[in-house]
XYZ file of N, CA, C and O in Angstrom:
884
model
N 0.844 -1.205 0.000
C 0.000 0.000 0.000
C 0.878 1.254 0.000
O 0.722 2.141 -0.793
N 1.818 1.317 0.956
C 2.688 2.483 1.063
C 3.378 2.758 -0.280
O 3.360 3.861 -0.774
N 3.962 1.692 -0.813
C 4.748 1.862 -2.044
C 3.867 2.417 -3.158
O 4.252 3.320 -3.870
N 2.633 1.847 -3.249
C 1.725 2.306 -4.310
C 1.451 3.787 -4.147
O 1.504 4.557 -5.076
N 1.166 4.152 -2.901
C 0.851 5.557 -2.603
C 1.957 6.474 -3.096
O 1.716 7.453 -3.751
N 3.190 6.105 -2.755
C 4.314 6.974 -3.094
C 4.466 7.105 -4.605
O 4.934 8.107 -5.086
N 4.050 6.078 -5.305
C 4.276 6.119 -6.753
C 3.224 6.940 -7.481
O 3.466 7.429 -8.555
N 2.042 7.101 -6.843
C 0.946 7.748 -7.541
C 1.297 9.105 -8.148
O 1.056 9.323 -9.315
N 1.859 10.035 -7.361
C 2.089 11.361 -7.939
C 2.892 11.293 -9.233
O 2.544 11.945 -10.202
N 3.905 10.448 -9.257
C 4.741 10.437 -10.455
C 3.990 9.840 -11.653
O 4.226 10.220 -12.773
N 3.032 8.908 -11.396
C 2.281 8.350 -12.527
C 1.395 9.398 -13.148
O 1.315 9.517 -14.352
N 0.703 10.153 -12.278
C -0.225 11.131 -12.818
C 0.556 12.164 -13.612
O 0.129 12.584 -14.665
N 1.717 12.524 -13.139
C 2.559 13.466 -13.875
C 2.875 12.930 -15.262
O 2.816 13.639 -16.246
N 3.258 11.672 -15.289
C 3.663 11.103 -16.572
C 2.459 10.702 -17.419
O 2.623 10.240 -18.537
N 1.275 10.814 -16.845
C 0.060 10.433 -17.544
C 0.072 8.970 -17.940
O -0.409 8.597 -18.991
N 0.626 8.127 -17.093
C 0.688 6.697 -17.433
C -0.511 5.972 -16.831
O -0.928 6.296 -15.723
N -1.014 4.977 -17.524
C -2.087 4.181 -16.920
C -1.511 3.408 -15.736
O -0.339 3.051 -15.740
N -2.330 3.212 -14.736
C -1.791 2.585 -13.534
C -1.981 1.065 -13.573
O -2.814 0.519 -12.859
N -1.266 0.374 -14.402
C -1.426 -1.084 -14.498
C -0.474 -1.787 -13.564
O 0.664 -1.363 -13.404
N -0.926 -2.865 -12.997
C -0.107 -3.576 -12.012
C 1.208 -4.045 -12.622
O 2.259 -3.895 -12.034
N 1.134 -4.608 -13.849
C 2.376 -5.172 -14.397
C 3.388 -4.076 -14.733
O 4.549 -4.353 -14.976
N 2.922 -2.843 -14.768
C 3.874 -1.770 -15.023
C 4.550 -1.317 -13.728
O 5.468 -0.515 -13.750
N 4.045 -1.837 -12.635
C 4.574 -1.421 -11.327
C 6.080 -1.541 -11.248
O 6.777 -0.622 -10.831
N 6.572 -2.661 -11.707
C 8.012 -2.940 -11.632
C 8.783 -1.930 -12.478
O 9.758 -1.354 -12.059
N 8.262 -1.723 -13.705
C 8.868 -0.757 -14.640
C 8.936 0.615 -13.982
O 9.938 1.304 -14.040
N 7.798 0.969 -13.381
C 7.703 2.295 -12.781
C 8.725 2.458 -11.665
O 9.354 3.483 -11.533
N 8.844 1.412 -10.885
C 9.803 1.481 -9.777
C 11.191 1.778 -10.319
O 11.910 2.611 -9.806
N 11.535 1.067 -11.399
C 12.854 1.280 -12.007
C 12.973 2.726 -12.472
O 13.963 3.391 -12.241
N 11.910 3.175 -13.107
C 11.907 4.526 -13.653
C 12.058 5.548 -12.531
O 12.844 6.483 -12.601
N 11.298 5.337 -11.487
C 11.309 6.231 -10.334
C 12.710 6.313 -9.766
O 13.229 7.378 -9.510
N 13.288 5.139 -9.606
C 14.652 5.090 -9.063
C 15.595 5.927 -9.920
O 16.377 6.688 -9.412
N 15.469 5.726 -11.225
C 16.363 6.452 -12.126
C 16.135 7.954 -12.031
O 17.051 8.735 -12.031
N 14.867 8.347 -11.947
C 14.560 9.772 -11.935
C 15.010 10.421 -10.631
O 15.295 11.606 -10.584
N 15.019 9.660 -9.570
C 15.442 10.202 -8.284
C 16.925 10.528 -8.287
O 17.380 11.352 -7.515
N 17.664 9.828 -9.128
C 19.110 10.016 -9.113
C 19.495 11.313 -9.803
O 18.855 11.720 -10.759
N 20.531 11.944 -9.303
C 21.006 13.147 -9.984
C 21.510 12.785 -11.382
O 21.735 11.609 -11.665
N 21.719 13.765 -12.239
C 22.071 13.490 -13.634
C 23.410 12.780 -13.811
O 23.602 12.069 -14.760
N 24.344 12.971 -12.878
C 25.612 12.258 -13.013
C 25.458 10.898 -12.366
O 24.515 10.676 -11.614
N 26.372 10.027 -12.663
C 26.223 8.676 -12.146
C 27.055 8.515 -10.877
O 28.260 8.646 -10.901
N 26.376 8.299 -9.780
C 27.093 8.084 -8.522
C 26.802 6.656 -8.110
O 25.660 6.210 -8.123
N 27.825 5.947 -7.785
C 27.645 4.565 -7.384
C 27.538 4.554 -5.870
O 28.395 5.088 -5.189
N 26.474 3.954 -5.369
C 26.348 3.890 -3.919
C 26.211 2.434 -3.523
O 25.817 1.596 -4.330
N 26.511 2.142 -2.311
C 26.362 0.771 -1.858
C 26.737 0.687 -0.403
O 26.998 1.688 0.246
N 26.754 -0.533 0.095
C 27.103 -0.693 1.490
C 28.570 -1.049 1.648
O 29.213 -0.647 2.586
N 29.069 -1.845 0.708
C 30.472 -2.252 0.815
C 31.158 -2.163 -0.533
O 30.573 -2.466 -1.557
N 32.400 -1.757 -0.517
C 33.102 -1.614 -1.789
C 34.040 -2.797 -2.004
O 34.508 -3.407 -1.043
N 34.302 -3.137 -3.258
C 35.171 -4.275 -3.537
C 36.579 -4.062 -2.968
O 37.109 -2.952 -3.004
N 37.152 -5.141 -2.449
C 38.464 -5.063 -1.799
C 39.534 -4.478 -2.716
O 40.385 -3.704 -2.283
N 39.453 -4.831 -3.999
C 40.484 -4.361 -4.926
C 40.461 -2.829 -5.039
O 41.503 -2.174 -5.117
N 39.270 -2.239 -4.989
C 39.166 -0.776 -5.032
C 39.778 -0.176 -3.784
O 40.492 0.808 -3.829
N 39.423 -0.786 -2.654
C 39.933 -0.262 -1.393
C 41.459 -0.261 -1.390
O 42.100 0.725 -1.073
N 42.025 -1.407 -1.777
C 43.489 -1.543 -1.712
C 44.189 -0.549 -2.623
O 45.265 -0.066 -2.318
N 43.558 -0.235 -3.739
C 44.183 0.701 -4.672
C 43.878 2.154 -4.287
O 44.778 2.968 -4.128
N 42.592 2.452 -4.117
C 42.191 3.849 -3.945
C 42.576 4.428 -2.587
O 42.850 5.621 -2.478
N 42.553 3.600 -1.554
C 42.803 4.145 -0.218
C 44.284 4.165 0.154
O 44.647 4.647 1.203
N 45.122 3.608 -0.680
C 46.558 3.610 -0.354
C 47.049 5.027 -0.126
O 46.865 5.885 -0.977
N 47.686 5.248 0.990
C 48.085 6.622 1.311
C 49.449 6.977 0.730
O 50.327 7.475 1.424
N 49.618 6.691 -0.553
C 50.887 6.992 -1.219
C 50.883 8.458 -1.652
O 49.841 9.060 -1.845
N 52.069 9.000 -1.830
C 52.119 10.402 -2.227
C 51.781 10.570 -3.702
O 51.092 11.483 -4.102
N 52.299 9.663 -4.543
C 52.031 9.798 -5.974
C 50.851 8.932 -6.312
O 50.959 7.723 -6.354
N 49.719 9.568 -6.516
C 48.498 8.767 -6.634
C 48.022 8.710 -8.077
O 46.888 9.023 -8.368
N 48.913 8.370 -8.999
C 48.497 8.350 -10.402
C 47.434 7.282 -10.608
O 47.525 6.186 -10.054
N 46.446 7.637 -11.400
C 45.356 6.688 -11.652
C 44.314 6.717 -10.558
O 43.219 6.199 -10.716
N 44.630 7.335 -9.440
C 43.639 7.383 -8.361
C 42.887 8.707 -8.464
O 43.032 9.590 -7.639
N 42.089 8.808 -9.534
C 41.416 10.083 -9.747
C 39.939 9.994 -9.400
O 39.143 10.816 -9.785
N 39.584 8.980 -8.672
C 38.216 8.835 -8.206
C 38.216 9.112 -6.716
O 39.227 8.937 -6.065
N 37.092 9.484 -6.189
C 37.000 9.627 -4.740
C 36.073 8.536 -4.225
O 34.971 8.369 -4.741
N 36.525 7.826 -3.232
C 35.677 6.865 -2.535
C 35.376 7.445 -1.169
O 36.289 7.843 -0.458
N 34.107 7.516 -0.838
C 33.716 8.125 0.420
C 32.856 7.132 1.194
O 31.772 6.759 0.742
N 33.350 6.685 2.331
C 32.563 5.822 3.211
C 32.004 6.717 4.309
O 32.731 7.547 4.838
N 30.739 6.562 4.624
C 30.168 7.479 5.616
C 29.439 6.728 6.732
O 28.903 5.640 6.543
N 29.447 7.347 7.903
C 28.636 6.902 9.021
C 27.858 8.135 9.463
O 28.450 9.167 9.770
N 26.539 8.061 9.427
C 25.707 9.185 9.845
C 24.948 8.772 11.095
O 24.167 7.828 11.078
N 25.198 9.496 12.157
C 24.496 9.235 13.406
C 23.520 10.384 13.588
O 23.923 11.544 13.714
N 22.225 10.070 13.559
C 21.216 11.114 13.707
C 20.658 11.017 15.118
O 20.137 9.985 15.513
N 20.798 12.100 15.866
C 20.332 12.082 17.250
C 19.080 12.914 17.413
O 19.098 14.128 17.224
N 17.987 12.228 17.699
C 16.725 12.906 17.982
C 16.166 12.208 19.207
O 16.894 11.912 20.140
N 14.858 11.920 19.178
C 14.273 11.144 20.287
C 14.972 9.788 20.355
O 15.229 9.245 21.408
N 15.222 9.249 19.172
C 15.976 7.991 19.112
C 17.184 8.237 18.224
O 17.127 9.043 17.309
N 18.259 7.524 18.499
C 19.431 7.682 17.637
C 19.378 6.660 16.515
O 19.058 5.503 16.738
N 19.676 7.115 15.320
C 19.682 6.224 14.162
C 21.052 6.347 13.510
O 21.556 7.443 13.323
N 21.653 5.215 13.184
C 22.943 5.251 12.500
C 22.800 4.619 11.128
O 22.244 3.530 11.003
N 23.280 5.305 10.111
C 23.285 4.686 8.784
C 24.693 4.776 8.221
O 25.458 5.657 8.595
N 25.014 3.842 7.350
C 26.350 3.844 6.760
C 26.271 3.361 5.327
O 25.313 2.717 4.925
N 27.312 3.678 4.579
C 27.355 3.241 3.187
C 28.565 3.875 2.529
O 29.412 4.442 3.214
N 28.628 3.772 1.216
C 29.744 4.434 0.550
C 29.297 5.008 -0.781
O 28.295 4.598 -1.348
N 30.048 5.997 -1.230
C 29.794 6.645 -2.513
C 31.104 6.660 -3.279
O 32.165 6.799 -2.683
N 31.007 6.568 -4.585
C 32.214 6.791 -5.388
C 31.771 7.606 -6.583
O 30.618 7.515 -7.004
N 32.637 8.441 -7.106
C 32.200 9.192 -8.282
C 32.672 8.506 -9.550
O 33.805 8.121 -9.686
N 31.725 8.365 -10.459
C 31.979 7.672 -11.715
C 32.474 8.642 -12.772
O 33.196 8.308 -13.659
N 31.975 9.855 -12.705
C 32.313 10.843 -13.721
C 32.899 12.054 -13.037
O 32.575 12.346 -11.906
N 33.703 12.781 -13.751
C 34.336 13.949 -13.151
C 33.331 15.071 -12.904
O 33.631 16.045 -12.235
N 32.123 14.930 -13.431
C 31.137 16.012 -13.321
C 30.760 16.331 -11.887
O 30.409 17.442 -11.566
N 30.793 15.363 -11.028
C 30.424 15.629 -9.640
C 31.222 14.716 -8.745
O 31.486 13.574 -9.085
N 31.578 15.231 -7.616
C 32.421 14.452 -6.717
C 31.598 13.821 -5.604
O 30.505 14.289 -5.289
N 32.141 12.780 -5.029
C 31.412 12.035 -4.006
C 30.997 12.929 -2.836
O 29.935 12.749 -2.254
N 31.838 13.926 -2.504
C 31.495 14.811 -1.384
C 30.211 15.580 -1.673
O 29.341 15.728 -0.825
N 30.100 16.072 -2.918
C 28.883 16.789 -3.338
C 27.699 15.833 -3.314
O 26.615 16.178 -2.872
N 27.941 14.635 -3.837
C 26.865 13.648 -3.928
C 26.310 13.331 -2.547
O 25.118 13.083 -2.390
N 27.173 13.360 -1.539
C 26.706 13.075 -0.187
C 25.639 14.086 0.202
O 24.577 13.731 0.701
N 25.925 15.366 -0.049
C 24.960 16.405 0.329
C 23.749 16.432 -0.606
O 22.679 16.869 -0.220
N 23.914 15.953 -1.832
C 22.778 15.936 -2.768
C 21.868 14.740 -2.549
O 20.665 14.836 -2.736
N 22.462 13.596 -2.205
C 21.651 12.374 -2.204
C 21.478 11.743 -0.823
O 20.407 11.272 -0.496
N 22.527 11.735 -0.024
C 22.428 11.055 1.275
C 21.814 11.977 2.314
O 21.000 11.580 3.132
N 22.212 13.242 2.261
C 21.690 14.186 3.250
C 21.246 15.478 2.557
O 21.830 16.528 2.756
N 20.199 15.383 1.718
C 19.790 16.597 0.999
C 19.192 17.651 1.932
O 19.304 18.828 1.694
N 18.539 17.193 3.017
C 17.935 18.144 3.951
C 18.367 17.807 5.373
O 18.414 16.642 5.755
N 18.664 18.847 6.139
C 18.955 18.641 7.554
C 17.755 19.115 8.351
O 17.312 20.248 8.191
N 17.221 18.257 9.192
C 16.123 18.641 10.062
C 16.726 19.391 11.247
O 17.553 18.848 11.975
N 16.298 20.642 11.436
C 16.960 21.466 12.460
C 16.703 20.974 13.891
O 17.380 21.380 14.823
N 15.715 20.080 14.062
C 15.444 19.574 15.410
C 16.337 18.376 15.749
O 16.302 17.861 16.861
N 17.125 17.925 14.772
C 17.984 16.759 15.007
C 19.448 17.180 15.002
O 19.804 18.210 14.447
N 20.277 16.342 15.610
C 21.720 16.576 15.517
C 22.342 15.473 14.674
O 21.999 14.311 14.816
N 23.235 15.871 13.804
C 23.877 14.896 12.918
C 25.366 14.842 13.232
O 26.053 15.854 13.140
N 25.820 13.665 13.606
C 27.262 13.447 13.738
C 27.684 12.594 12.559
O 27.269 11.441 12.446
N 28.500 13.175 11.707
C 28.850 12.482 10.466
C 30.348 12.241 10.411
O 31.134 13.143 10.718
N 30.723 11.030 10.057
C 32.138 10.737 9.840
C 32.299 10.211 8.434
O 31.555 9.321 8.006
N 33.238 10.802 7.712
C 33.577 10.309 6.380
C 34.963 9.689 6.433
O 35.864 10.216 7.089
N 35.126 8.596 5.727
C 36.456 8.028 5.486
C 36.654 8.150 3.993
O 35.952 7.502 3.221
N 37.549 9.032 3.580
C 37.672 9.362 2.163
C 39.079 9.035 1.682
O 40.059 9.235 2.408
N 39.163 8.542 0.434
C 40.478 8.164 -0.085
C 41.422 9.357 -0.184
O 42.611 9.235 0.062
N 40.881 10.554 -0.537
C 41.752 11.735 -0.491
C 40.942 12.950 -0.079
O 39.713 12.946 -0.177
N 41.632 13.998 0.371
C 40.931 15.181 0.866
C 40.203 15.889 -0.284
O 40.556 15.722 -1.440
N 39.184 16.689 0.047
C 38.351 17.274 -1.007
C 39.092 18.301 -1.862
O 40.075 18.894 -1.423
N 38.580 18.499 -3.080
C 39.117 19.555 -3.939
C 38.571 20.894 -3.432
O 37.724 20.923 -2.542
N 39.020 21.988 -4.020
C 38.623 23.319 -3.545
C 37.099 23.502 -3.580
O 36.490 23.948 -2.612
N 36.484 23.110 -4.710
C 35.032 23.290 -4.854
C 34.267 22.515 -3.789
O 33.340 23.027 -3.169
N 34.669 21.263 -3.568
C 33.987 20.444 -2.561
C 34.231 20.996 -1.161
O 33.330 21.001 -0.319
N 35.452 21.440 -0.905
C 35.779 22.002 0.412
C 34.873 23.208 0.683
O 34.346 23.367 1.789
N 34.658 24.042 -0.345
C 33.795 25.214 -0.173
C 32.350 24.797 0.093
O 31.663 25.392 0.920
N 31.924 23.755 -0.609
C 30.549 23.269 -0.417
C 30.371 22.732 1.005
O 29.342 22.927 1.645
N 31.386 22.042 1.506
C 31.346 21.498 2.874
C 31.270 22.650 3.877
O 30.478 22.627 4.824
N 32.097 23.664 3.656
C 32.107 24.838 4.535
C 30.722 25.475 4.574
O 30.201 25.780 5.652
N 30.105 25.649 3.389
C 28.750 26.219 3.329
C 27.751 25.393 4.114
O 26.949 25.928 4.867
N 27.798 24.075 3.890
C 26.831 23.185 4.560
C 26.965 23.284 6.076
O 25.965 23.300 6.798
N 28.202 23.376 6.559
C 28.416 23.446 8.005
C 27.983 24.794 8.570
O 27.463 24.880 9.679
N 28.194 25.860 7.808
C 27.772 27.181 8.283
C 26.255 27.270 8.334
O 25.682 27.876 9.225
N 25.619 26.661 7.320
C 24.161 26.739 7.215
C 23.477 25.865 8.270
O 22.438 26.224 8.811
N 24.063 24.709 8.538
C 23.445 23.749 9.468
C 24.298 23.619 10.719
O 25.223 22.819 10.752
N 23.925 24.386 11.731
C 24.730 24.381 12.961
C 24.593 23.047 13.710
O 25.362 22.755 14.606
N 23.592 22.260 13.333
C 23.349 20.983 14.008
C 24.119 19.832 13.347
O 23.900 18.666 13.623
N 25.024 20.200 12.444
C 25.800 19.210 11.696
C 27.227 19.191 12.206
O 27.885 20.227 12.252
N 27.694 18.004 12.604
C 29.104 17.855 12.990
C 29.745 16.926 11.981
O 29.237 15.836 11.752
N 30.837 17.358 11.389
C 31.465 16.532 10.352
C 32.938 16.289 10.659
O 33.694 17.227 10.899
N 33.307 15.030 10.680
C 34.713 14.645 10.801
C 35.096 13.945 9.510
O 34.413 13.014 9.082
N 36.165 14.416 8.887
C 36.608 13.788 7.639
C 37.966 13.140 7.861
O 38.936 13.812 8.198
N 38.001 11.841 7.706
C 39.245 11.085 7.821
C 39.741 10.846 6.405
O 39.031 10.235 5.607
N 40.922 11.336 6.070
C 41.389 11.186 4.692
C 42.645 10.321 4.606
O 43.488 10.350 5.492
N 42.728 9.558 3.523
C 43.904 8.726 3.302
C 45.091 9.559 2.832
O 46.218 9.382 3.278
N 44.806 10.496 1.914
C 45.864 11.344 1.352
C 45.380 12.780 1.320
O 44.178 13.032 1.320
N 46.335 13.709 1.229
C 45.968 15.108 1.018
C 46.035 15.396 -0.474
O 47.008 15.038 -1.132
N 45.012 16.033 -0.977
C 44.916 16.306 -2.404
C 45.465 17.708 -2.694
O 45.004 18.689 -2.125
N 46.452 17.790 -3.559
C 47.014 19.067 -4.012
C 47.285 20.049 -2.875
O 46.994 21.235 -2.967
N 47.822 19.528 -1.799
C 47.978 20.338 -0.597
C 48.993 21.469 -0.728
O 49.023 22.390 0.081
N 49.823 21.430 -1.796
C 50.813 22.508 -1.947
C 50.181 23.783 -2.521
O 50.763 24.847 -2.431
N 48.990 23.633 -3.126
C 48.347 24.791 -3.768
C 47.800 25.758 -2.716
O 47.035 25.347 -1.840
N 48.134 27.053 -2.826
C 47.642 28.025 -1.835
C 46.123 28.050 -1.710
O 45.589 28.144 -0.601
N 45.398 27.920 -2.856
C 43.928 27.999 -2.723
C 43.357 26.755 -2.046
O 42.338 26.818 -1.368
N 44.062 25.637 -2.207
C 43.636 24.412 -1.534
C 43.838 24.570 -0.027
O 42.977 24.216 0.779
N 44.985 25.122 0.357
C 45.274 25.339 1.781
C 44.245 26.284 2.402
O 43.748 26.048 3.502
N 43.914 27.345 1.655
C 42.928 28.307 2.157
C 41.568 27.628 2.340
O 40.867 27.860 3.334
N 41.198 26.755 1.372
C 39.895 26.074 1.437
C 39.831 25.126 2.635
O 38.807 25.023 3.313
N 40.960 24.443 2.919
C 40.995 23.533 4.072
C 40.892 24.322 5.383
O 40.236 23.904 6.325
N 41.552 25.477 5.413
C 41.474 26.331 6.621
C 40.042 26.797 6.859
O 39.576 26.843 7.995
N 39.357 27.160 5.768
C 37.960 27.608 5.898
C 37.080 26.475 6.442
O 36.209 26.696 7.273
N 37.345 25.253 5.952
C 36.580 24.105 6.445
C 36.781 23.960 7.947
O 35.839 23.733 8.698
N 38.023 24.115 8.357
C 38.332 23.970 9.785
C 37.597 25.044 10.594
O 36.993 24.759 11.624
N 37.631 26.281 10.098
C 36.992 27.348 10.875
C 35.471 27.187 10.897
O 34.810 27.684 11.798
N 34.925 26.460 9.914
C 33.471 26.198 9.922
C 33.137 25.036 10.859
O 31.974 24.657 11.005
N 34.160 24.447 11.474
C 33.910 23.394 12.461
C 34.179 21.984 11.971
O 33.934 21.014 12.683
N 34.687 21.849 10.745
C 34.972 20.507 10.220
C 36.262 19.979 10.844
O 37.268 20.681 10.889
N 36.218 18.770 11.327
C 37.439 18.139 11.831
C 38.061 17.363 10.680
O 37.435 16.471 10.129
N 39.283 17.712 10.339
C 39.974 17.013 9.255
C 41.105 16.215 9.878
O 41.919 16.762 10.625
N 41.133 14.912 9.601
C 42.157 14.046 10.183
C 42.751 13.158 9.095
O 42.064 12.805 8.147
N 43.999 12.781 9.284
C 44.616 11.820 8.364
C 44.353 10.420 8.934
O 44.463 10.202 10.138
N 44.002 9.492 8.042
C 43.714 8.136 8.517
C 44.971 7.443 9.013
O 45.979 7.386 8.324
N 44.871 6.910 10.221
C 45.942 6.106 10.809
C 45.744 4.665 10.334
O 44.666 4.310 9.855
N 46.754 3.815 10.526
C 46.562 2.398 10.164
C 45.278 1.795 10.758
O 44.568 1.062 10.077
N 44.933 2.178 12.012
C 43.703 1.630 12.632
C 42.453 2.067 11.869
O 41.457 1.356 11.833
N 42.506 3.279 11.306
C 41.336 3.776 10.567
C 41.150 2.995 9.269
O 40.034 2.686 8.878
N 42.266 2.693 8.609
C 42.177 1.875 7.390
C 41.596 0.508 7.749
O 40.796 -0.057 7.010
N 41.996 0.012 8.907
C 41.495 -1.287 9.336
C 39.993 -1.221 9.606
O 39.237 -2.126 9.251
N 39.558 -0.115 10.208
C 38.132 0.080 10.485
C 37.336 0.059 9.175
O 36.293 -0.585 9.061
N 37.849 0.766 8.167
C 37.169 0.804 6.867
C 37.140 -0.602 6.256
O 36.126 -1.055 5.734
N 38.263 -1.289 6.354
C 38.357 -2.655 5.821
C 37.289 -3.552 6.451
O 36.598 -4.299 5.775
N 37.122 -3.420 7.749
C 36.168 -4.301 8.436
C 34.711 -3.902 8.192
O 33.831 -4.744 8.151
N 34.480 -2.594 8.037
C 33.101 -2.126 7.987
C 32.574 -1.767 6.611
O 31.373 -1.676 6.413
N 33.478 -1.515 5.672
C 33.013 -1.020 4.376
C 33.497 -1.822 3.183
O 33.180 -1.478 2.057
N 34.320 -2.827 3.410
C 34.866 -3.567 2.267
C 34.209 -4.943 2.189
O 34.024 -5.605 3.207
N 33.865 -5.341 0.979
C 33.234 -6.653 0.786
C 34.194 -7.748 1.204
O 35.357 -7.734 0.821
N 33.684 -8.687 1.964
C 34.495 -9.859 2.307
C 33.999 -10.986 1.412
O 32.816 -11.054 1.098
N 34.898 -11.843 1.013
C 34.494 -12.966 0.154
C 33.485 -13.822 0.903
O 33.685 -14.146 2.066
N 32.444 -14.205 0.207
C 31.431 -15.020 0.873
C 31.990 -16.386 1.217
O 32.806 -16.939 0.490
N 31.511 -16.911 2.324
C 31.901 -18.268 2.715
C 33.286 -18.342 3.346
O 33.674 -19.376 3.854
N 34.011 -17.234 3.301
C 35.322 -17.269 3.960
C 35.209 -16.486 5.248
O 34.365 -15.626 5.392
N 36.099 -16.777 6.152
C 36.121 -15.934 7.335
C 36.672 -14.589 6.893
O 37.479 -14.510 5.972
N 36.227 -13.544 7.580
C 36.697 -12.207 7.208
C 38.223 -12.186 7.257
O 38.835 -12.584 8.235
N 38.803 -11.769 6.147
C 40.266 -11.694 6.093
C 40.723 -10.505 6.924
O 40.083 -9.464 6.909
N 41.820 -10.698 7.606
C 42.353 -9.595 8.398
C 42.904 -8.530 7.454
O 43.316 -8.829 6.337
N 42.890 -7.304 7.915
C 43.458 -6.207 7.130
C 44.982 -6.338 7.125
O 45.594 -6.516 8.164
N 45.565 -6.293 5.951
C 47.025 -6.377 5.857
C 47.558 -4.984 5.510
O 47.366 -4.504 4.401
N 48.196 -4.310 6.468
C 48.689 -2.958 6.169
C 49.774 -3.021 5.114
O 50.539 -3.971 5.054
N 49.793 -2.029 4.224
C 50.865 -1.986 3.232
C 52.132 -1.471 3.888
O 52.105 -0.878 4.962
N 53.201 -1.683 3.182
C 54.534 -1.468 3.716
C 54.755 -0.101 4.375
O 55.225 -0.001 5.479
N 54.362 0.963 3.654
C 54.722 2.308 4.119
C 53.542 3.051 4.744
O 53.507 4.263 4.785
N 52.573 2.297 5.258
C 51.335 2.915 5.741
C 51.595 3.906 6.886
O 51.058 5.013 6.908
N 52.453 3.532 7.808
C 52.711 4.374 8.978
C 53.507 5.636 8.601
O 53.149 6.742 8.991
N 54.548 5.472 7.780
C 55.360 6.636 7.377
C 54.506 7.620 6.586
O 54.605 8.829 6.774
N 53.674 7.091 5.697
C 52.841 7.974 4.876
C 51.854 8.738 5.740
O 51.591 9.921 5.522
N 51.300 8.039 6.734
C 50.365 8.690 7.655
C 51.077 9.847 8.373
O 50.560 10.959 8.451
N 52.281 9.585 8.859
C 53.020 10.621 9.586
C 53.370 11.801 8.678
O 53.273 12.961 9.071
N 53.748 11.480 7.457
C 54.097 12.508 6.480
C 52.920 13.463 6.261
O 53.053 14.679 6.363
N 51.741 12.867 6.005
C 50.564 13.700 5.741
C 50.107 14.429 6.998
O 49.607 15.546 6.930
N 50.266 13.797 8.132
C 49.834 14.435 9.379
C 50.642 15.713 9.631
O 50.114 16.737 10.041
N 51.954 15.623 9.355
C 52.804 16.811 9.507
C 52.372 17.913 8.549
O 52.278 19.084 8.913
N 52.115 17.534 7.288
C 51.695 18.523 6.293
C 50.395 19.188 6.705
O 50.239 20.407 6.597
N 49.452 18.374 7.173
C 48.152 18.919 7.557
C 48.291 19.884 8.741
O 47.692 20.960 8.751
N 49.132 19.507 9.699
C 49.358 20.374 10.861
C 49.946 21.716 10.412
O 49.554 22.776 10.907
N 50.849 21.674 9.439
C 51.450 22.921 8.924
C 50.380 23.787 8.253
O 50.345 25.002 8.454
N 49.513 23.158 7.483
C 48.472 23.914 6.759
C 47.466 24.536 7.720
O 47.105 25.705 7.591
N 47.016 23.729 8.689
C 45.965 24.203 9.579
C 46.508 24.983 10.759
O 45.777 25.522 11.551
């Protein structure tokens, strides 16, 4: 009943006859129409191969031009609700950070408090950083912590300025430690079915890279 109800407005708009066998088609159509024009891949867990490649905290990240964003949203109202998932950007037209605000959290209810943690393969670009700053200024009930694997273009003055603005808007920016990568591995990466969950195997230079970026971030902020 609920589902039918929700679909009605869109049928009348499209002037489609309301036939039962079209229900499935309509659902597909509805889903497609709800999505923004760019293609954002969402899901609960990302393939291990993506994680191992995209989240590596190496300095030279050639080929790593996608952003993978794993999120945990804790909504505190009368009852606390936690949701999690991940986003990746398929096309350069829009980045996962933007997609989060467009699709996962398009509206903030001012009577609720949102504690949000992102685990992102690299820090946001200038445009996304500005969008994050705006969202935090507009929604005082939003707390955002961003854990990043790498710093993106951190030598650029405008990038440094954008990160500083994010900080002053209340965003906590942190570099992912080995434990954070492990947390993502356990909570956001697909485990092979039928096998016991494989332990996270840190890559060789994970600790040095973390320290390197942490120093850079401290200098910037």
